[in-house]
PDB file of C-alpha atoms in Angstrom:
ATOM      1  CA  MET A 151     -29.892  44.749 -61.930  1.00 56.00           C
ATOM      2  CA  GLU A 152     -33.056  42.688 -62.269  1.00 71.00           C
ATOM      3  CA  GLN A 153     -35.847  43.959 -64.493  1.00 82.00           C
ATOM      4  CA  THR A 154     -37.838  46.465 -62.440  1.00 80.00           C
ATOM      5  CA  LYS A 155     -40.922  46.024 -64.622  1.00 77.00           C
ATOM      6  CA  ASN A 156     -41.129  42.323 -63.729  1.00 83.00           C
ATOM      7  CA  TYR A 157     -41.771  43.202 -60.095  1.00 81.00           C
ATOM      8  CA  LEU A 158     -44.246  46.061 -60.523  1.00 74.00           C
ATOM      9  CA  LYS A 159     -47.788  45.344 -59.332  1.00 82.00           C
ATOM     10  CA  PRO A 160     -50.794  47.711 -59.321  1.00 85.00           C
ATOM     11  CA  VAL A 161     -51.625  49.429 -56.027  1.00 81.00           C
ATOM     12  CA  ALA A 162     -55.257  50.118 -55.095  1.00 84.00           C
ATOM     13  CA  MET A 163     -56.003  53.855 -55.131  1.00 88.00           C
ATOM     14  CA  GLU A 164     -57.168  53.817 -51.493  1.00 85.00           C
ATOM     15  CA  LYS A 165     -53.696  52.517 -50.527  1.00 82.00           C
ATOM     16  CA  ALA A 166     -51.602  54.563 -53.002  1.00 79.00           C
ATOM     17  CA  TYR A 167     -50.940  57.355 -50.457  1.00 77.00           C
ATOM     18  CA  ARG A 168     -48.873  54.843 -48.472  1.00 76.00           C
ATOM     19  CA  LEU A 169     -46.272  54.890 -51.248  1.00 70.00           C
ATOM     20  CA  LEU A 170     -45.319  58.416 -50.155  1.00 71.00           C
ATOM     21  CA  ASN A 171     -46.269  57.963 -46.514  1.00 72.00           C
ATOM     22  CA  VAL A 172     -42.861  56.780 -45.293  1.00 68.00           C
ATOM     23  CA  GLY A 173     -41.391  60.174 -44.475  1.00 82.00           C
ATOM     24  CA  GLY A 174     -40.534  61.110 -40.914  1.00 88.00           C
ATOM     25  CA  THR A 175     -43.406  61.553 -38.484  1.00 94.00           C
ATOM     26  CA  GLY A 176     -43.762  65.087 -37.137  1.00 94.00           C
ATOM     27  CA  MET A 177     -45.184  65.942 -33.713  1.00 96.00           C
ATOM     28  CA  ILE A 178     -47.309  69.069 -34.179  1.00 97.00           C
ATOM     29  CA  SER A 179     -48.014  71.147 -31.082  1.00 97.00           C
ATOM     30  CA  ALA A 180     -49.574  74.516 -30.333  1.00 97.00           C
ATOM     31  CA  GLU A 181     -50.735  76.708 -27.447  1.00 97.00           C
ATOM     32  CA  TYR A 182     -53.335  79.447 -27.162  1.00 98.00           C
ATOM     33  CA  ASN A 183     -54.511  81.157 -23.954  1.00 96.00           C
ATOM     34  CA  GLY A 184     -53.233  78.317 -21.772  1.00 94.00           C
ATOM     35  CA  GLU A 185     -54.844  75.582 -23.885  1.00 96.00           C
ATOM     36  CA  THR A 186     -52.384  73.130 -25.424  1.00 96.00           C
ATOM     37  CA  GLY A 187     -52.631  70.581 -28.205  1.00 97.00           C
ATOM     38  CA  MET A 188     -50.279  67.923 -29.511  1.00 97.00           C
ATOM     39  CA  MET A 189     -50.698  65.480 -32.406  1.00 96.00           C
ATOM     40  CA  PRO A 190     -48.446  63.450 -34.692  1.00 96.00           C
ATOM     41  CA  ALA A 191     -48.635  64.098 -38.428  1.00 95.00           C
ATOM     42  CA  THR A 192     -46.968  62.286 -41.281  1.00 92.00           C
ATOM     43  CA  TRP A 193     -47.797  64.762 -44.018  1.00 93.00           C
ATOM     44  CA  VAL A 194     -45.125  67.266 -43.034  1.00 95.00           C
ATOM     45  CA  CYS A 195     -42.646  68.613 -45.577  1.00 93.00           C
ATOM     46  CA  ALA A 196     -39.895  71.206 -45.983  1.00 93.00           C
ATOM     47  CA  LEU A 197     -41.016  73.896 -48.431  1.00 94.00           C
ATOM     48  CA  ASP A 198     -38.163  76.409 -48.709  1.00 94.00           C
ATOM     49  CA  ILE A 199     -34.586  76.715 -47.463  1.00 92.00           C
ATOM     50  CA  MET A 200     -34.009  80.390 -46.607  1.00 92.00           C
ATOM     51  CA  PRO A 201     -36.034  81.502 -44.881  1.00 94.00           C
ATOM     52  CA  PHE A 202     -36.841  77.923 -43.892  1.00 94.00           C
ATOM     53  CA  LYS A 203     -40.508  77.133 -44.441  1.00 96.00           C
ATOM     54  CA  ALA A 204     -42.473  73.915 -43.989  1.00 96.00           C
ATOM     55  CA  THR A 205     -45.948  72.590 -44.638  1.00 97.00           C
ATOM     56  CA  ALA A 206     -48.184  70.366 -42.535  1.00 97.00           C
ATOM     57  CA  VAL A 207     -51.557  68.851 -43.339  1.00 97.00           C
ATOM     58  CA  ILE A 208     -53.805  69.249 -40.283  1.00 97.00           C
ATOM     59  CA  ASP A 209     -57.404  68.104 -40.613  1.00 96.00           C
ATOM     60  CA  LYS A 210     -60.267  70.280 -39.377  1.00 97.00           C
ATOM     61  CA  SER A 211     -61.246  67.575 -36.862  1.00 96.00           C
ATOM     62  CA  HIS A 212     -58.016  67.954 -34.839  1.00 97.00           C
ATOM     63  CA  PHE A 213     -58.028  69.831 -31.525  1.00 97.00           C
ATOM     64  CA  THR A 214     -54.617  71.360 -32.265  1.00 98.00           C
ATOM     65  CA  ARG A 215     -55.722  73.076 -35.477  1.00 98.00           C
ATOM     66  CA  PRO A 216     -57.756  75.980 -33.994  1.00 98.00           C
ATOM     67  CA  LEU A 217     -54.917  76.642 -31.534  1.00 98.00           C
ATOM     68  CA  ILE A 218     -52.606  77.188 -34.512  1.00 98.00           C
ATOM     69  CA  GLU A 219     -55.164  79.356 -36.302  1.00 98.00           C
ATOM     70  CA  LYS A 220     -55.714  81.550 -33.216  1.00 98.00           C
ATOM     71  CA  SER A 221     -52.118  81.814 -31.978  1.00 98.00           C
ATOM     72  CA  GLY A 222     -50.404  82.021 -35.364  1.00 98.00           C
ATOM     73  CA  TYR A 223     -47.644  79.639 -34.215  1.00 98.00           C
ATOM     74  CA  PHE A 224     -46.965  75.913 -34.111  1.00 98.00           C
ATOM     75  CA  ALA A 225     -44.106  73.510 -33.506  1.00 98.00           C
ATOM     76  CA  ILE A 226     -42.940  70.500 -35.459  1.00 97.00           C
ATOM     77  CA  ALA A 227     -40.743  68.015 -33.603  1.00 96.00           C
ATOM     78  CA  LEU A 228     -39.305  64.710 -34.834  1.00 95.00           C
ATOM     79  CA  PRO A 229     -40.213  61.851 -32.466  1.00 97.00           C
ATOM     80  CA  THR A 230     -37.766  58.996 -32.007  1.00 96.00           C
ATOM     81  CA  LEU A 231     -38.045  55.267 -31.447  1.00 96.00           C
ATOM     82  CA  GLU A 232     -37.625  55.925 -27.724  1.00 97.00           C
ATOM     83  CA  ILE A 233     -41.071  57.599 -27.586  1.00 97.00           C
ATOM     84  CA  ILE A 234     -42.961  55.590 -30.217  1.00 97.00           C
ATOM     85  CA  GLU A 235     -45.703  54.442 -27.793  1.00 98.00           C
ATOM     86  CA  GLU A 236     -46.373  57.979 -26.546  1.00 98.00           C
ATOM     87  CA  THR A 237     -46.456  59.182 -30.148  1.00 97.00           C
ATOM     88  CA  MET A 238     -48.940  56.485 -31.170  1.00 97.00           C
ATOM     89  CA  TYR A 239     -51.193  57.290 -28.201  1.00 97.00           C
ATOM     90  CA  LEU A 240     -51.205  60.999 -29.047  1.00 97.00           C
ATOM     91  CA  GLY A 241     -52.263  60.121 -32.587  1.00 96.00           C
ATOM     92  CA  SER A 242     -54.954  57.667 -31.490  1.00 96.00           C
ATOM     93  CA  VAL A 243     -56.862  59.856 -29.038  1.00 96.00           C
ATOM     94  CA  SER A 244     -58.496  63.251 -29.566  1.00 96.00           C
ATOM     95  CA  LYS A 245     -58.267  65.924 -26.904  1.00 96.00           C
ATOM     96  CA  TYR A 246     -61.910  66.663 -27.748  1.00 97.00           C
ATOM     97  CA  ASP A 247     -62.677  63.241 -26.196  1.00 97.00           C
ATOM     98  CA  VAL A 248     -59.892  62.939 -23.602  1.00 97.00           C
ATOM     99  CA  LYS A 249     -59.042  66.348 -22.108  1.00 96.00           C
ATOM    100  CA  ASP A 250     -55.899  65.037 -20.386  1.00 97.00           C
ATOM    101  CA  LYS A 251     -54.643  63.032 -23.378  1.00 97.00           C
ATOM    102  CA  ILE A 252     -51.162  64.568 -23.196  1.00 97.00           C
ATOM    103  CA  GLU A 253     -50.790  63.552 -19.549  1.00 97.00           C
ATOM    104  CA  LYS A 254     -52.279  60.090 -20.198  1.00 97.00           C
ATOM    105  CA  SER A 255     -49.890  59.516 -23.106  1.00 97.00           C
ATOM    106  CA  GLY A 256     -46.933  59.353 -20.741  1.00 97.00           C
ATOM    107  CA  ALA A 257     -45.167  62.045 -22.758  1.00 97.00           C
ATOM    108  CA  GLU A 258     -42.907  64.357 -20.794  1.00 97.00           C
ATOM    109  CA  ILE A 259     -43.468  67.976 -21.818  1.00 96.00           C
ATOM    110  CA  PHE A 260     -41.254  71.066 -21.696  1.00 94.00           C
ATOM    111  CA  THR A 261     -41.199  74.561 -23.196  1.00 95.00           C
ATOM    112  CA  LEU A 262     -38.371  76.697 -24.545  1.00 92.00           C
ATOM    113  CA  ASP A 263     -37.526  80.113 -23.127  1.00 90.00           C
ATOM    114  CA  GLY A 264     -39.811  82.731 -24.637  1.00 90.00           C
ATOM    115  CA  CYS A 265     -42.186  80.150 -26.135  1.00 92.00           C
ATOM    116  CA  ASP A 266     -45.322  78.613 -24.580  1.00 94.00           C
ATOM    117  CA  ILE A 267     -45.751  75.849 -27.159  1.00 96.00           C
ATOM    118  CA  PRO A 268     -45.521  72.430 -25.454  1.00 95.00           C
ATOM    119  CA  LEU A 269     -42.759  70.156 -26.734  1.00 96.00           C
ATOM    120  CA  MET A 270     -42.386  66.430 -26.085  1.00 97.00           C
ATOM    121  CA  LYS A 271     -39.101  65.238 -24.604  1.00 96.00           C
ATOM    122  CA  GLY A 272     -37.265  62.601 -26.614  1.00 96.00           C
ATOM    123  CA  CYS A 273     -37.493  64.115 -30.095  1.00 96.00           C
ATOM    124  CA  ALA A 274     -34.487  64.439 -32.415  1.00 94.00           C
ATOM    125  CA  ALA A 275     -35.297  68.032 -33.407  1.00 95.00           C
ATOM    126  CA  TYR A 276     -37.697  70.874 -32.620  1.00 95.00           C
ATOM    127  CA  MET A 277     -38.773  73.702 -34.914  1.00 95.00           C
ATOM    128  CA  ILE A 278     -41.031  76.636 -34.038  1.00 95.00           C
ATOM    129  CA  PHE A 279     -43.012  78.115 -36.940  1.00 96.00           C
ATOM    130  CA  LYS A 280     -44.910  81.346 -37.445  1.00 98.00           C
ATOM    131  CA  LEU A 281     -48.021  80.587 -39.461  1.00 99.00           C
ATOM    132  CA  ILE A 282     -48.152  82.092 -42.948  1.00 98.00           C
ATOM    133  CA  PRO A 283     -51.925  82.458 -43.325  1.00 97.00           C
ATOM    134  CA  GLU A 284     -53.158  80.985 -46.605  1.00 97.00           C
ATOM    135  CA  GLU A 285     -56.907  80.718 -46.016  1.00 97.00           C
ATOM    136  CA  HIS A 286     -57.709  78.912 -49.268  1.00 98.00           C
ATOM    137  CA  ASN A 287     -55.057  76.218 -48.722  1.00 98.00           C
ATOM    138  CA  GLN A 288     -56.041  75.782 -45.073  1.00 98.00           C
ATOM    139  CA  GLN A 289     -59.762  75.414 -45.814  1.00 98.00           C
ATOM    140  CA  ALA A 290     -59.641  73.524 -49.112  1.00 98.00           C
ATOM    141  CA  TYR A 291     -56.651  71.251 -48.448  1.00 98.00           C
ATOM    142  CA  ASP A 292     -56.010  71.464 -44.664  1.00 98.00           C
ATOM    143  CA  LEU A 293     -52.515  72.642 -45.679  1.00 98.00           C
ATOM    144  CA  PHE A 294     -50.676  74.919 -43.262  1.00 98.00           C
ATOM    145  CA  ILE A 295     -47.492  76.801 -44.139  1.00 98.00           C
ATOM    146  CA  GLY A 296     -45.087  78.136 -41.556  1.00 97.00           C
ATOM    147  CA  GLU A 297     -41.823  80.056 -41.482  1.00 97.00           C
ATOM    148  CA  CYS A 298     -39.312  78.719 -38.972  1.00 96.00           C
ATOM    149  CA  VAL A 299     -38.360  81.208 -36.253  1.00 94.00           C
ATOM    150  CA  LYS A 300     -36.370  78.830 -33.983  1.00 93.00           C
ATOM    151  CA  ALA A 301     -34.795  75.415 -34.545  1.00 94.00           C
ATOM    152  CA  TYR A 302     -33.003  73.022 -32.208  1.00 94.00           C
ATOM    153  CA  ALA A 303     -31.573  69.525 -32.681  1.00 95.00           C
ATOM    154  CA  ASP A 304     -30.244  66.870 -30.332  1.00 94.00           C
ATOM    155  CA  GLU A 305     -26.460  66.897 -30.802  1.00 94.00           C
ATOM    156  CA  ARG A 306     -26.365  63.110 -30.385  1.00 94.00           C
ATOM    157  CA  VAL A 307     -28.010  62.776 -33.828  1.00 93.00           C
ATOM    158  CA  PHE A 308     -27.373  66.138 -35.557  1.00 93.00           C
ATOM    159  CA  LYS A 309     -23.941  67.810 -35.617  1.00 90.00           C
ATOM    160  CA  ASN A 310     -22.436  70.497 -37.817  1.00 90.00           C
ATOM    161  CA  GLY A 311     -25.575  70.679 -39.931  1.00 91.00           C
ATOM    162  CA  HIS A 312     -25.744  66.919 -40.640  1.00 89.00           C
ATOM    163  CA  TRP A 313     -27.711  63.938 -39.359  1.00 92.00           C
ATOM    164  CA  ILE A 314     -25.470  61.291 -37.780  1.00 92.00           C
ATOM    165  CA  PHE A 315     -27.997  58.571 -36.918  1.00 92.00           C
ATOM    166  CA  GLU A 316     -25.464  55.867 -37.790  1.00 92.00           C
ATOM    167  CA  GLN A 317     -23.288  57.026 -34.865  1.00 93.00           C
ATOM    168  CA  ALA A 318     -26.113  57.212 -32.324  1.00 93.00           C
ATOM    169  CA  ASP A 319     -28.000  54.724 -30.196  1.00 94.00           C
ATOM    170  CA  PRO A 320     -30.872  53.292 -32.309  1.00 94.00           C
ATOM    171  CA  LYS A 321     -33.390  54.594 -29.751  1.00 95.00           C
ATOM    172  CA  PHE A 322     -32.674  58.076 -31.159  1.00 94.00           C
ATOM    173  CA  SER A 323     -33.741  57.072 -34.699  1.00 95.00           C
ATOM    174  CA  THR A 324     -36.663  59.055 -36.079  1.00 95.00           C
ATOM    175  CA  ILE A 325     -39.866  57.122 -36.672  1.00 96.00           C
ATOM    176  CA  HIS A 326     -41.788  56.898 -39.924  1.00 93.00           C
ATOM    177  CA  TYR A 327     -45.498  56.060 -39.738  1.00 92.00           C
ATOM    178  CA  VAL A 328     -47.102  53.926 -42.440  1.00 89.00           C
ATOM    179  CA  ALA A 329     -50.602  52.892 -41.272  1.00 89.00           C
ATOM    180  CA  GLY A 330     -52.409  51.195 -38.380  1.00 91.00           C
ATOM    181  CA  ASN A 331     -49.769  50.703 -35.700  1.00 93.00           C
ATOM    182  CA  HIS A 332     -46.942  50.141 -38.212  1.00 92.00           C
ATOM    183  CA  PHE A 333     -43.823  52.328 -38.189  1.00 93.00           C
ATOM    184  CA  TYR A 334     -40.295  52.152 -39.546  1.00 92.00           C
ATOM    185  CA  SER A 335     -37.266  53.802 -37.980  1.00 94.00           C
ATOM    186  CA  ILE A 336     -34.532  55.455 -40.005  1.00 91.00           C
ATOM    187  CA  GLY A 337     -31.975  52.896 -41.140  1.00 81.00           C
ATOM    188  CA  LYS A 338     -28.427  52.658 -42.356  1.00 82.00           C
ATOM    189  CA  ALA A 339     -26.471  55.464 -43.996  1.00 85.00           C
ATOM    190  CA  TYR A 340     -24.946  55.037 -47.456  1.00 87.00           C
ATOM    191  CA  ASP A 341     -22.600  57.297 -49.382  1.00 87.00           C
ATOM    192  CA  THR A 342     -22.511  57.387 -53.183  1.00 90.00           C
ATOM    193  CA  LYS A 343     -19.401  57.650 -55.338  1.00 93.00           C
ATOM    194  CA  ILE A 344     -20.633  61.028 -56.547  1.00 93.00           C
ATOM    195  CA  SER A 345     -20.206  63.783 -53.990  1.00 84.00           C
ATOM    196  CA  ILE A 346     -21.897  67.181 -54.066  1.00 80.00           C
TER     197      ILE A 346
END
């Protein structure tokens, strides 16, 4: 293995966040009193296993945020390469400025039985969360915590509790936003000699 230190170069602090910003993009959506919001977010993370909890950073400027705060629920879905353009549009336009942004994005929307939160067709997985109110975190850090109450995954990419992207059409690969209009999609699978 070549010397790692020989290849290390400093990263400017205003770009350092990009080093961790290669996780899967989440599509955050919410509904309150017939008003719907939808926005992609890259700062989404699993927090706990059982009960399953997750976090999402949602800035105060986003239309979707007050819908979450008022309704107490939100969804996180995992967009795929098949809907990358719709995802980018939804992240580039505010519903404060364009009231019909969801329609203009070209995204096809559906809801699950017993849930009014809009979901975008073409995602690899969908999770519905009940907000765990943490006022300090929400105001100081824009950090929202939710406990999952429903979860669904597309069986073409998730079977028996495991991702199987390597067996699926590449259009079903999840997308990973970096910056500007630059994304990656999930790549090859590798198994180690050590098994757990």
